[in-house]
Each structure stands twice: as structure tokens, then as C-alpha cells.
mmCIF file of C-alpha atoms in Angstrom:
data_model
loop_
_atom_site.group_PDB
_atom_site.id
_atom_site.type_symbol
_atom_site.label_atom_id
_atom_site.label_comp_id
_atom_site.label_asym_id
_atom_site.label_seq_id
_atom_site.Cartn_x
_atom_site.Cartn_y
_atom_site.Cartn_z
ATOM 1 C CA UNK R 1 15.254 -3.225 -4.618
ATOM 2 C CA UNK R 2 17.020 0.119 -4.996
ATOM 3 C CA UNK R 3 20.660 -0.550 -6.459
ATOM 4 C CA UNK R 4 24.082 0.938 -4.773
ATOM 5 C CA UNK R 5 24.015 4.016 -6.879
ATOM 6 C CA UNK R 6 20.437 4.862 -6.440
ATOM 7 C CA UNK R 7 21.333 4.349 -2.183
ATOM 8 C CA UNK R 8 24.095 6.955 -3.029
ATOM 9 C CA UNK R 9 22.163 9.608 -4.719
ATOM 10 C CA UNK R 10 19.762 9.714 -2.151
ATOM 11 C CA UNK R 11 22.197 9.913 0.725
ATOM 12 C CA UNK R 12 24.163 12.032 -0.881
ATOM 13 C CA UNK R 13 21.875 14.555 -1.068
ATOM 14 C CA UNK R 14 21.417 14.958 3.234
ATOM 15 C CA UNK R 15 22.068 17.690 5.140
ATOM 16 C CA UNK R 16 25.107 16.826 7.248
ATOM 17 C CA UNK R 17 29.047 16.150 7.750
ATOM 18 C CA UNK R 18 30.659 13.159 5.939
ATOM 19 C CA UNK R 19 30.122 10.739 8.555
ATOM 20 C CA UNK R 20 26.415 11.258 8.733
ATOM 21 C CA UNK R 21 26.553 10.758 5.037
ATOM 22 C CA UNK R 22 28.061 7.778 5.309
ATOM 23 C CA UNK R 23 25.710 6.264 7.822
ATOM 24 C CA UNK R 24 22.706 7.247 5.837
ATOM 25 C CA UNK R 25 24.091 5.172 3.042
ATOM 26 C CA UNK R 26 24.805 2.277 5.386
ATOM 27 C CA UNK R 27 21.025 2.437 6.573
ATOM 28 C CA UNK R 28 19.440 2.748 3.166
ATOM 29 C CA UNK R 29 21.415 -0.287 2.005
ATOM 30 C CA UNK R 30 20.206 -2.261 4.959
ATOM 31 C CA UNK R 31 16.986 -1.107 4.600
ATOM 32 C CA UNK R 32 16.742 -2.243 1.180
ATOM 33 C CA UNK R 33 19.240 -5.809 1.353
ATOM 34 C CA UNK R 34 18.466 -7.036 4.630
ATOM 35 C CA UNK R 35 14.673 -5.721 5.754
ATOM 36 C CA UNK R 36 13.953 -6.108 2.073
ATOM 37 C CA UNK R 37 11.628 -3.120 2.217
ATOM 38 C CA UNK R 38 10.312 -2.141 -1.443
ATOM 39 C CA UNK R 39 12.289 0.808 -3.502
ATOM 40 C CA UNK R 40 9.260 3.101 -2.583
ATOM 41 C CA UNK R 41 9.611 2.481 0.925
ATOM 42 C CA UNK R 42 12.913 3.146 1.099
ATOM 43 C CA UNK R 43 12.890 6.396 -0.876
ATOM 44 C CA UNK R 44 9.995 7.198 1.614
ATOM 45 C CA UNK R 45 12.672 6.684 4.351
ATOM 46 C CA UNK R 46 15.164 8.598 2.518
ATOM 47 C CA UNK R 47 13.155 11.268 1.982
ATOM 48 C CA UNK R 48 11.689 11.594 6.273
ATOM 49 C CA UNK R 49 15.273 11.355 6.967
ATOM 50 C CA UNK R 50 16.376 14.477 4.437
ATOM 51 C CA UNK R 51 13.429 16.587 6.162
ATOM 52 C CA UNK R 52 14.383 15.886 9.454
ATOM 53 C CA UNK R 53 17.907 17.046 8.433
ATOM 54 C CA UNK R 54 16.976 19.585 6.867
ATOM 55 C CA UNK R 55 15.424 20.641 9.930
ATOM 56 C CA UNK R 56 17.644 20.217 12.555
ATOM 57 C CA UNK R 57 20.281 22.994 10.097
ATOM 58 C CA UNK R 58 17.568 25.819 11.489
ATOM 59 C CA UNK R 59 17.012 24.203 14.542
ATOM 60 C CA UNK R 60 20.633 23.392 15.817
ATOM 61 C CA UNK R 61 22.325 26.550 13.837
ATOM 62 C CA UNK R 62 24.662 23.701 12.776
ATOM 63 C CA UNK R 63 24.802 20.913 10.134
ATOM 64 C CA UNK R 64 24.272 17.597 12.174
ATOM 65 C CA UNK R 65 26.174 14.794 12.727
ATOM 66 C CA UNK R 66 25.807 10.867 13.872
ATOM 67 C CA UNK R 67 26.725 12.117 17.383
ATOM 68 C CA UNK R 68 24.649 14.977 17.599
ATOM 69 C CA UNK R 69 21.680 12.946 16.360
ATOM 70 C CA UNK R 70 22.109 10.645 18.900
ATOM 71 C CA UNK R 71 22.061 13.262 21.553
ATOM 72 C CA UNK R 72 19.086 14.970 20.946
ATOM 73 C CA UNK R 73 16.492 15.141 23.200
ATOM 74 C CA UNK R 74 12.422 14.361 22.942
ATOM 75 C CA UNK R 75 12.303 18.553 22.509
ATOM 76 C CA UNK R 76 13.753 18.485 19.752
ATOM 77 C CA UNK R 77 11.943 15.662 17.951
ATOM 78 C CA UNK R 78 8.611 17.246 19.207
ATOM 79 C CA UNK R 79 9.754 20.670 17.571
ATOM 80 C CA UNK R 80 9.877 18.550 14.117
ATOM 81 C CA UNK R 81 7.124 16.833 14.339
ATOM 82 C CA UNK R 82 4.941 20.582 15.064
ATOM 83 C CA UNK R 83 6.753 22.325 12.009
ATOM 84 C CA UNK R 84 5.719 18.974 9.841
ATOM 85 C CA UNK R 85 2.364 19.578 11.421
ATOM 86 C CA UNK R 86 2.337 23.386 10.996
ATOM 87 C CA UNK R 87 2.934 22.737 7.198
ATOM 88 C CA UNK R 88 -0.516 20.453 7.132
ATOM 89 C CA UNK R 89 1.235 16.667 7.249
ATOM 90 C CA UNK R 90 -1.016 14.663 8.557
ATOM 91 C CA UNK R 91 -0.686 11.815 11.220
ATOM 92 C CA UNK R 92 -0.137 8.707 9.202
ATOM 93 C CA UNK R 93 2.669 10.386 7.688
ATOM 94 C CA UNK R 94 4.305 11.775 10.971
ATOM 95 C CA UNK R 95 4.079 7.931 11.644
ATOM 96 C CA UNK R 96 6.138 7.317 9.072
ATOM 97 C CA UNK R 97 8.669 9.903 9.196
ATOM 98 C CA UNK R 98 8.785 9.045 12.691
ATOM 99 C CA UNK R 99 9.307 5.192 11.717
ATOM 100 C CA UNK R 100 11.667 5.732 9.325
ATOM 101 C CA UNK R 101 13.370 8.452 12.346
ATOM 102 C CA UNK R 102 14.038 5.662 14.888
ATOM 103 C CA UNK R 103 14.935 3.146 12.528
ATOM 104 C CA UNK R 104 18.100 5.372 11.370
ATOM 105 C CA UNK R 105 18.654 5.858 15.358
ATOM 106 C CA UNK R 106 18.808 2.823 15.790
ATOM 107 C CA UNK R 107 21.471 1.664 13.080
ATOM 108 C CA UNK R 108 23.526 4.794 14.645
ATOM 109 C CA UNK R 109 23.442 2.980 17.853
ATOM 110 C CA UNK R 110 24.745 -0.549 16.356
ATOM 111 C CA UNK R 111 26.841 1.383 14.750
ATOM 112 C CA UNK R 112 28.226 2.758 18.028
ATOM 113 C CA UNK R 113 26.872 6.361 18.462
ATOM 114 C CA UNK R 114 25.709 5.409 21.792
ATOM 115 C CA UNK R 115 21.833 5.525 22.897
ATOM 116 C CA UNK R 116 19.327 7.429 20.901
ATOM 117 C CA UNK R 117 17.211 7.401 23.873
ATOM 118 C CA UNK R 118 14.873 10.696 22.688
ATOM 119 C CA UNK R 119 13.869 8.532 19.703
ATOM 120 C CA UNK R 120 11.759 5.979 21.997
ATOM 121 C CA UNK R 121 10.652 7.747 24.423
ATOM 122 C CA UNK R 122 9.029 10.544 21.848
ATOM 123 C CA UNK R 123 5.643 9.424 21.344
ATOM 124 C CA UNK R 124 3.960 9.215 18.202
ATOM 125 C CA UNK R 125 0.596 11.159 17.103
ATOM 126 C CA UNK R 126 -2.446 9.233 17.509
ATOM 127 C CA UNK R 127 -4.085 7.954 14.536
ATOM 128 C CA UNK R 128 -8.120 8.294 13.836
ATOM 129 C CA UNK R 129 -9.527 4.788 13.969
ATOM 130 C CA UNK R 130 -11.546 3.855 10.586
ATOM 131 C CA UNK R 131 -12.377 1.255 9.417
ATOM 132 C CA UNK R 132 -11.998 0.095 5.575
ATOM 133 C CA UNK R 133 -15.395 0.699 3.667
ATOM 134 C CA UNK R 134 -16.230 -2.385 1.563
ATOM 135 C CA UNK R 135 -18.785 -2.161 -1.303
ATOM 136 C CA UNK R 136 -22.135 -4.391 -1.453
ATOM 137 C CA UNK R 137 -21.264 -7.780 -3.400
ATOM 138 C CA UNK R 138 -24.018 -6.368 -6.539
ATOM 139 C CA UNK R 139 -22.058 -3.329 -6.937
ATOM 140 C CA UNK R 140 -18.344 -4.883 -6.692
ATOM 141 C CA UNK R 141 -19.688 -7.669 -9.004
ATOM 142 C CA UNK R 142 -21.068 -4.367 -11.552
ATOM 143 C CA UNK R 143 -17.675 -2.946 -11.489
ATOM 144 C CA UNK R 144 -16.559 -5.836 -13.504
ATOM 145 C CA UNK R 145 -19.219 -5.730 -16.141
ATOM 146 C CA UNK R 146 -17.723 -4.345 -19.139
ATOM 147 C CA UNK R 147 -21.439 -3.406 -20.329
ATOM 148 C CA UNK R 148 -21.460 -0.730 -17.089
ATOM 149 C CA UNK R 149 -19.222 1.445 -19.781
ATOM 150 C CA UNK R 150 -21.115 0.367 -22.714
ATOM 151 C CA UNK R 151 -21.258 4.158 -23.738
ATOM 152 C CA UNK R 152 -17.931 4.608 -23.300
ATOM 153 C CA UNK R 153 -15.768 5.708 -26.302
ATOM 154 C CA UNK R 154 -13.046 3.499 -25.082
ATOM 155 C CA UNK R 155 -12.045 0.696 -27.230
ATOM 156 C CA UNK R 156 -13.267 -2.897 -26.174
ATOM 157 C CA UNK R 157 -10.155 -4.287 -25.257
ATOM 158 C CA UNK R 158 -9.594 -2.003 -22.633
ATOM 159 C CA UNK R 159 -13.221 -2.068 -21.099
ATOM 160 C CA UNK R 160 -11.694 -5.676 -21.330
ATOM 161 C CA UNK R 161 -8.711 -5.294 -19.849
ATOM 162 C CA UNK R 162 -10.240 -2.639 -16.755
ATOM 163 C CA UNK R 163 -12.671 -5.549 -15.685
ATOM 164 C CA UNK R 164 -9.969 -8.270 -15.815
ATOM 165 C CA UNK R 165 -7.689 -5.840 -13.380
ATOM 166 C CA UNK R 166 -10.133 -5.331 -10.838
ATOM 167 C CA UNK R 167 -11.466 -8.741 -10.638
ATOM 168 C CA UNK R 168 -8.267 -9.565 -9.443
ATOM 169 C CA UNK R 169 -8.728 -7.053 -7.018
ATOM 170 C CA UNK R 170 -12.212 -7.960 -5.806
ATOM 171 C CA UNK R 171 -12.152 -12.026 -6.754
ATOM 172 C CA UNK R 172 -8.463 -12.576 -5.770
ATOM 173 C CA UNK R 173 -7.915 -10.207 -3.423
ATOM 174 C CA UNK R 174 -4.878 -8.525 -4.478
ATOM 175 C CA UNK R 175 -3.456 -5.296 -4.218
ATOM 176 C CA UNK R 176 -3.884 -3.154 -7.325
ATOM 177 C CA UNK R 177 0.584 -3.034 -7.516
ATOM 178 C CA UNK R 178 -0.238 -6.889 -7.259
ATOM 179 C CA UNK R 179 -1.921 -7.663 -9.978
ATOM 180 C CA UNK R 180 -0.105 -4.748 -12.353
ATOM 181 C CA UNK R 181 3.241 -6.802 -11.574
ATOM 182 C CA UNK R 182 1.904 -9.958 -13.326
ATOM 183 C CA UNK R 183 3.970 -11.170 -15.760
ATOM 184 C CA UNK R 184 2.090 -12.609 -19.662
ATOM 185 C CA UNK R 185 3.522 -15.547 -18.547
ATOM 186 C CA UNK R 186 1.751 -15.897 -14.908
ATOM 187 C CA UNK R 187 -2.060 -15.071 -16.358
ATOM 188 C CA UNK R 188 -3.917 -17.239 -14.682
ATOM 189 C CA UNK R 189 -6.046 -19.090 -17.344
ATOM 190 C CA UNK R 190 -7.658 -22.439 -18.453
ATOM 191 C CA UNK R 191 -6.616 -24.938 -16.403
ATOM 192 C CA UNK R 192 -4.108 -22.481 -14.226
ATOM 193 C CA UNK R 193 -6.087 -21.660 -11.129
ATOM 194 C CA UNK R 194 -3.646 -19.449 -8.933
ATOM 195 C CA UNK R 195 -1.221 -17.285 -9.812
ATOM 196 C CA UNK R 196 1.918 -16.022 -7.647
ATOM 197 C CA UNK R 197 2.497 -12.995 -6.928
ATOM 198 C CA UNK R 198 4.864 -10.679 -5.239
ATOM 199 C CA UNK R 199 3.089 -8.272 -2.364
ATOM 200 C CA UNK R 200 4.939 -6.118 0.216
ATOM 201 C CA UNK R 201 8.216 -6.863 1.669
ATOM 202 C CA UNK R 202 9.040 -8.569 -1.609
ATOM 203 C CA UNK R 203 7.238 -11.911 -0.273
ATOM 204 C CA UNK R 204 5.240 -14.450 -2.313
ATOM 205 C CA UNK R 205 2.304 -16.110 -1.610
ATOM 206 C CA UNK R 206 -0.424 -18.182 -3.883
ATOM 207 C CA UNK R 207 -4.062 -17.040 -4.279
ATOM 208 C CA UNK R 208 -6.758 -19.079 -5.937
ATOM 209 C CA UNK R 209 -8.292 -17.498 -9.330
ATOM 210 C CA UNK R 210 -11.655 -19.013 -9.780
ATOM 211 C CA UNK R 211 -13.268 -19.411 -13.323
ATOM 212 C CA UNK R 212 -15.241 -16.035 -13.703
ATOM 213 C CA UNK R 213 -12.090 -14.311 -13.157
ATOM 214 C CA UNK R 214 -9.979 -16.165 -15.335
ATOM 215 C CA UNK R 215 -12.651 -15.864 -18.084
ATOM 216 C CA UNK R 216 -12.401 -12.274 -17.522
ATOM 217 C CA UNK R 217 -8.687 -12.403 -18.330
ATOM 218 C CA UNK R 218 -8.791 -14.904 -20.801
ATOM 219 C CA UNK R 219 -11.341 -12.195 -22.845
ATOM 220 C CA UNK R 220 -8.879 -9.679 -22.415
ATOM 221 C CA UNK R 221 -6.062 -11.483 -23.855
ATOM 222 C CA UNK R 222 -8.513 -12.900 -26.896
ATOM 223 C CA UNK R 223 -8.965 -8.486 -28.202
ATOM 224 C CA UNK R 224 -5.478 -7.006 -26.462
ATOM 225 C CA UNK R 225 -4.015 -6.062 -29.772
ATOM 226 C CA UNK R 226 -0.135 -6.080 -29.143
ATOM 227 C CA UNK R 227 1.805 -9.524 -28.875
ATOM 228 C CA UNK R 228 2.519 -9.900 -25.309
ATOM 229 C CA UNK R 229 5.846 -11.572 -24.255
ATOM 230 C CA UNK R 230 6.211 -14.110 -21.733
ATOM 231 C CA UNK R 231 8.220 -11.703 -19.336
ATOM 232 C CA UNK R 232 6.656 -8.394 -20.406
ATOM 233 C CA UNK R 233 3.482 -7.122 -18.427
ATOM 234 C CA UNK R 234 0.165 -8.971 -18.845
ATOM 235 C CA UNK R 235 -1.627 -5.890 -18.242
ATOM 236 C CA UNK R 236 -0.807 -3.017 -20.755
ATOM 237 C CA UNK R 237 -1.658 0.510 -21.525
ATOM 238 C CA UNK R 238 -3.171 2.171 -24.661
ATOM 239 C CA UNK R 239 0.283 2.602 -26.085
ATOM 240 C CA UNK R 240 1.403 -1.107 -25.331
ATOM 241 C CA UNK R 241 3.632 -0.126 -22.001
ATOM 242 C CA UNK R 242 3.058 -1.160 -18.708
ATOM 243 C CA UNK R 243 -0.101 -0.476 -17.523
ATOM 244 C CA UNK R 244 -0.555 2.650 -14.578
ATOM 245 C CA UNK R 245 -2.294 2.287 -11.444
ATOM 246 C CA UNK R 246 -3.273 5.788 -12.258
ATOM 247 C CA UNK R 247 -5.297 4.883 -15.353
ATOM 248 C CA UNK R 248 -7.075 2.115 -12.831
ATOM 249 C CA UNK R 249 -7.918 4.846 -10.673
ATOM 250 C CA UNK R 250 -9.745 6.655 -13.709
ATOM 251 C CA UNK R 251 -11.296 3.936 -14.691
ATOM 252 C CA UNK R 252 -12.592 2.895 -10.962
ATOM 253 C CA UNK R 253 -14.100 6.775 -11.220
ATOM 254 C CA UNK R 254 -15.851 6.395 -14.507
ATOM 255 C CA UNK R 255 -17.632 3.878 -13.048
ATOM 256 C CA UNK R 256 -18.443 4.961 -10.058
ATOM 257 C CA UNK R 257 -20.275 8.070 -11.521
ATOM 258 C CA UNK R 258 -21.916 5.042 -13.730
ATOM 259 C CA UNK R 259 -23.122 3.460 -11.211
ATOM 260 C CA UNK R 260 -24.085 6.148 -8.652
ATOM 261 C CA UNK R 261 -21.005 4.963 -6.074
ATOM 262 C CA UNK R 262 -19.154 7.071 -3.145
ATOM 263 C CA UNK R 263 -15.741 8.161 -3.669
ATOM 264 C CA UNK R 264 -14.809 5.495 -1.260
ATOM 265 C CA UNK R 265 -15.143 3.129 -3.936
ATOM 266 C CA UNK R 266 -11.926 2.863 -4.962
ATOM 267 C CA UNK R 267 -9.634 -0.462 -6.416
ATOM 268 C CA UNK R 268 -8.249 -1.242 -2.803
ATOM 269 C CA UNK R 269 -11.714 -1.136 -1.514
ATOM 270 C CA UNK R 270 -12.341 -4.353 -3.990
ATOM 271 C CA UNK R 271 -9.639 -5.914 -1.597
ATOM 272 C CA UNK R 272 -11.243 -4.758 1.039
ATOM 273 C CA UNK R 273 -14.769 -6.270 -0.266
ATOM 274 C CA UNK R 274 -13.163 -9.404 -1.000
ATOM 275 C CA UNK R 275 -12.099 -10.214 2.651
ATOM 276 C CA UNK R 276 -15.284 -8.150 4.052
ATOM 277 C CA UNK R 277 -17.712 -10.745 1.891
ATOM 278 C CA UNK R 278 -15.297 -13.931 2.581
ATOM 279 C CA UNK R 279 -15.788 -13.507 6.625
ATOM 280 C CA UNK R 280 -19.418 -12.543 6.142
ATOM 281 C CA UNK R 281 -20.193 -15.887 4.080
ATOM 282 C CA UNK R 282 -18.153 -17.900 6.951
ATOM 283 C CA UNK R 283 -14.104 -17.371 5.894
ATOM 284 C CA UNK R 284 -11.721 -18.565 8.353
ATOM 285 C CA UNK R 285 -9.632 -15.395 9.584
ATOM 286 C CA UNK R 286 -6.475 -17.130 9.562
ATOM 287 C CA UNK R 287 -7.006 -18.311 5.481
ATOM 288 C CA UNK R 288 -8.075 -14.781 4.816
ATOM 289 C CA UNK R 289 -4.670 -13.494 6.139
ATOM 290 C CA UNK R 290 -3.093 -15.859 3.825
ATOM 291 C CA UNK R 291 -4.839 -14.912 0.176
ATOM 292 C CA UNK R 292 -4.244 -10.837 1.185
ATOM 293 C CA UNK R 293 -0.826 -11.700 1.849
ATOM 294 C CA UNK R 294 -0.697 -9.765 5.856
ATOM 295 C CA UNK R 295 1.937 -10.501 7.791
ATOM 296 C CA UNK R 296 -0.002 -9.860 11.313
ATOM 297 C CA UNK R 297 -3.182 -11.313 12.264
ATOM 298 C CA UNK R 298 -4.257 -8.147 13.726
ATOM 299 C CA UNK R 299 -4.611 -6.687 10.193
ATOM 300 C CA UNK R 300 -6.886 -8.934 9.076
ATOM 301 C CA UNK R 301 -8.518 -8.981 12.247
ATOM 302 C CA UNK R 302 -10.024 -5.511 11.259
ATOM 303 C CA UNK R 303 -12.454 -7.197 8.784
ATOM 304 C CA UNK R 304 -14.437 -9.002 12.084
ATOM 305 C CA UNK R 305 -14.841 -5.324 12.887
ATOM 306 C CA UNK R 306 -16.378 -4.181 9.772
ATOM 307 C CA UNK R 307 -18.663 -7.336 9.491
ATOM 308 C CA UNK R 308 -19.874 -6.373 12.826
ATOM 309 C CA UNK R 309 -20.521 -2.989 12.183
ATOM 310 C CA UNK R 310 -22.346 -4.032 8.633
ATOM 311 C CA UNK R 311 -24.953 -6.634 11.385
ATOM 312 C CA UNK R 312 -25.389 -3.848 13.800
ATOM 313 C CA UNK R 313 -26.328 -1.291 10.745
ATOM 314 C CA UNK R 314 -28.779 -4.036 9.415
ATOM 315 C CA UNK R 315 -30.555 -4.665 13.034
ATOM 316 C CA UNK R 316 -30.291 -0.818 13.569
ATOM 317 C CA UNK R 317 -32.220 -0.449 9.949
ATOM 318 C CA UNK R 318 -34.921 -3.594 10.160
ATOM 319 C CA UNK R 319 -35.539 -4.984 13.771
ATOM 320 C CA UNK R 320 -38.439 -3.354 15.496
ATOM 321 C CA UNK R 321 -36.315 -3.332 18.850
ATOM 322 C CA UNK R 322 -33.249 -1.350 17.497
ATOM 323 C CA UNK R 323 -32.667 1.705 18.270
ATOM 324 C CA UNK R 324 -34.183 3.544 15.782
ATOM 325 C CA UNK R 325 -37.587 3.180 17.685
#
């Protein structure tokens, strides 16, 4: 959670008069205490509402304040959301800027601005529906063979440590932040099969770690060369720090040129296996939700989609009836 002077930085640097200042800082902090959105988030927010700022300087001819925000009108926002779009943002992230946009309106109007009535009747761009591309179970399952690098020059403790991370990812189901945030102490091993862990919103929930995975970890641990405390990171880099997602990535790359993969296998589509192969094999939706941690059915609900496309693909490829005929 960002702290009070990290909320100040960041709202001191918008574009506008001392009271708009001082609601920006007001926001941020309930963004962060009482919606308990993660520090990234609310820098993301931060930053949407800085651009938007920014904007409205050149737009209005004038800096901004809370009342003149909440008197603009759906032209306005629309003229924002083209320039983002002129400069080659794409739609997920006018989303979010527009999110982050009417959430800020809003606290303006609890705070007693008035109406920000342009802010909900602007609509949104529409966002291209795709669905998440698992992997097959024999190549998720290669991915955590450490002999898949065996020509690697990297040291065996972190081939080691690379297949412990993304079995968590594919046989826990967590997201690759997830399973980096582990603390020594939490390693789910022997007898300890679940660990806790923190996802998004700052909420905890309990997933099962079954025995291959924990072996995994438990190998890691046996080689990994530096003397881990109970608080520090279970998962460290070369150097002994905290390990990067980044360095996941690379290593998710090397072996997909290994083993002949797309670029769409990447660490969160191991999450995305791991509840793909679940509700193929019979999961229950609702238990699903639970081990990836979503806080709307209708996220998880996207998985009945993919296993649906994955039957019509196989009938489409093998039935003499399909299509193909």
C-alpha cells in the first residue's frame, strides 16, 4: 500500500490549482486505504489522472480545477480519449484511464463538486473479445522439466528454481506476482500442502500444492546456495535478491524456442492452463474461482468458453461430419 508521502509526490505533481491538488491526494489515499487497490494500481490511477490534466491545460487554455472538472461535458472527455488514441494507446488502457477518470469524479462529487454527469454518460471503447490461450497438458508439464534446458549454461539451481516458479503457476494456479511474494517461511513442502498467498486487492486465499510441485520446490531449496531467511523471499535471483518476474519471462522464452512453443506461451498462460485442464477433466466452476483467487464468477466463467472452443476444434479436426468435409 503506497504510504502518505508517496500519495503526496504523486499528487503533487498534477496539473491544477491547490484545491484540485488537494482532492487528488484525498482520492489516492482512498484508493489505496479504503478500496485497498495495490501500489501499482494506484500509481496507474495517478498517472491516467496526470494525463488527463495535462490535457485539459491545452484543451481548456486554463489550469483546471475540482469545479471545472465536474463541469465538463462528454466533448470534452471524447477529445481525450482521441488524442490518447491518436498517440497509439490502445483500448484496454483507455479503459483504464477512463476507470481511474470516473472514479476521481466521483470522490469530487462526495466531496461536494456537484454531478460529474459527462463522466457516465461517456462511453467507453469497446474491447476485442479473446479468449486466454492455454497450452496442451504435455507441453505445460515440459516447461517444468529442468532437463528441457539441459544445454543450458545456467547453473542447476536456477534450472531448479525456474521449474519450481512455474509449477506454481501451472500446478497451483497462481499468478506469477503470486508466487514471487512467497515468503522462505510459506514454501510449501513435506507435509505442508497449501500455501497462502496474497493476490489482487491485497486478499488471501489458500490453494492446494500437490506432491510433484512441492518436490519441485523442495529440489530447489536442497542446491539454492544462499541461506534463506524465514521472512526474506523464497524465490531469489542470481545475486541472492528478490527474484524478477522479468527473469521468469526469459526463462518462459528459452523454453519456448526449446520446445518449439508460440509466443503465447507465456507464465500467466500456465494459470490459464491450470483452470483450462481443471474444467476439462470435470472442475467445478465455482472451486476453480476459488484456487485463482477471482472475485466475479464471470471471470472464471471464460474458461467454459475456451473448453468449448478446444471440443469444437477437436470435432472440426477428427469427425467425418464436421465441417471440414
Amino acid at each position: 500500500m503506497p504510504n502518505d508521502s508517496q500519495v503526496s509526490v504523486e499528487a503533487a505533481l498534477m496539473p491544477g490549482d491547490p484545491g484540485l491538488v488537494r482532492e487528488a491526494q484525498g482520492w489516492l489515499r482512498r484508493l489505496a486505504s479504503e478500496r485497498r487497490l495495490s501500489p501499482k494500481t494506484v500509481e496507474a490511477y495517478a498517472r491516467d489522472l496526470r494525463q488527463f490534466l495535462a490535457f485539459l491545460v491545452g484543451h481548456l487554455g486554463e489550469t483546471p480545477g475540482a469545479v471545472g472538472i465536474v463541469a465538463l461535458k462528454p466533448v470534452d472527455l471524447r477529445a481525450f480519449l482521441a488524442s490518447r488514441r491518436a498517440e497509439g494507446v490502445e483500448s484496454r488502457t483507455l479503459m483504464r484511464q477512463l476507470a481511474a477518470l470516473r472514479s476521481f469524479a466521483r470522490h469530487l462529487s462526495q466531496e461536494g463538486y456537484g454531478p460529474a454527469s459527462a463522466f457516465a454518460a461517456i462511453r467507453g471503447p469497446r474491447l476485442p473479445k479473446t479468449l486466454p490461450r492455454p497450452m496442451s497438458p504435455a507441453a505445460a508439464l515440459a516447461m517444468l522439466d529442468t532437463g528441457t534446458r539441459a544445454g543450458s549454461e545456467r547453473e542447476a539451481w536456477i534450472l531448479a528454481r525456474d521449474a519450481a516458479v512455474l509449477a506454481l503457476l501451472y500446478g497451483a494456479g497462481l499468478r506469477i506476482s503470486e508466487a514471487l511474494g512467497l515468503a522462505r517461511r510459506d514454501a510449501p513442502t513435506g507435509d505442508v500442502d497449501a500455501v497462502t498467498v496474497t493476490g489482487k486487492g491485497a486478499k488471501t486465499r489458500s490453494v492446494p500444492v500437490i506432491p510433484p510441485i512441492r518436490r519441485l520446490i523442495e529440489d530447489y531449496l536442497a542446491i539454492c546456495p544462499y541461506g534463506l531467511a524465514p521472512d526474506g523471499p523464497l524465490f531469489v535471483g542470481a545475486k541472492g535478491g528478490p527474484l524478477s518476474p522479468r527473469i521468469v519471462q526469459l526463462a518462459t522464452a528459452e523454453l519456448r524456442g526449446a520446445l518449439g512453443l508460440p509466443e503465447t506461451a507465456t507464465p500467466h498462460a500456465l494459470r490459464h492452463s491450470f483452470a483450462t485442464h481443471l474444467l476439462g477433466r470435470g472442475g467445478d466452476l465455482r472451486a476453480i474461482q476459488e484456487l485463482l483467487g477471482h472475485a466475479s464468477l464471470s471471470t472464471t466463467q471464460m474458461y467454459t468458453k475456451v473448453d468449448a472452443a478446444r471440443l469444437i476444434a477437436a470435432y472440426d479436426a477428427a469427425h467425418p461430419r464436421a465441417g471440414r468435409a
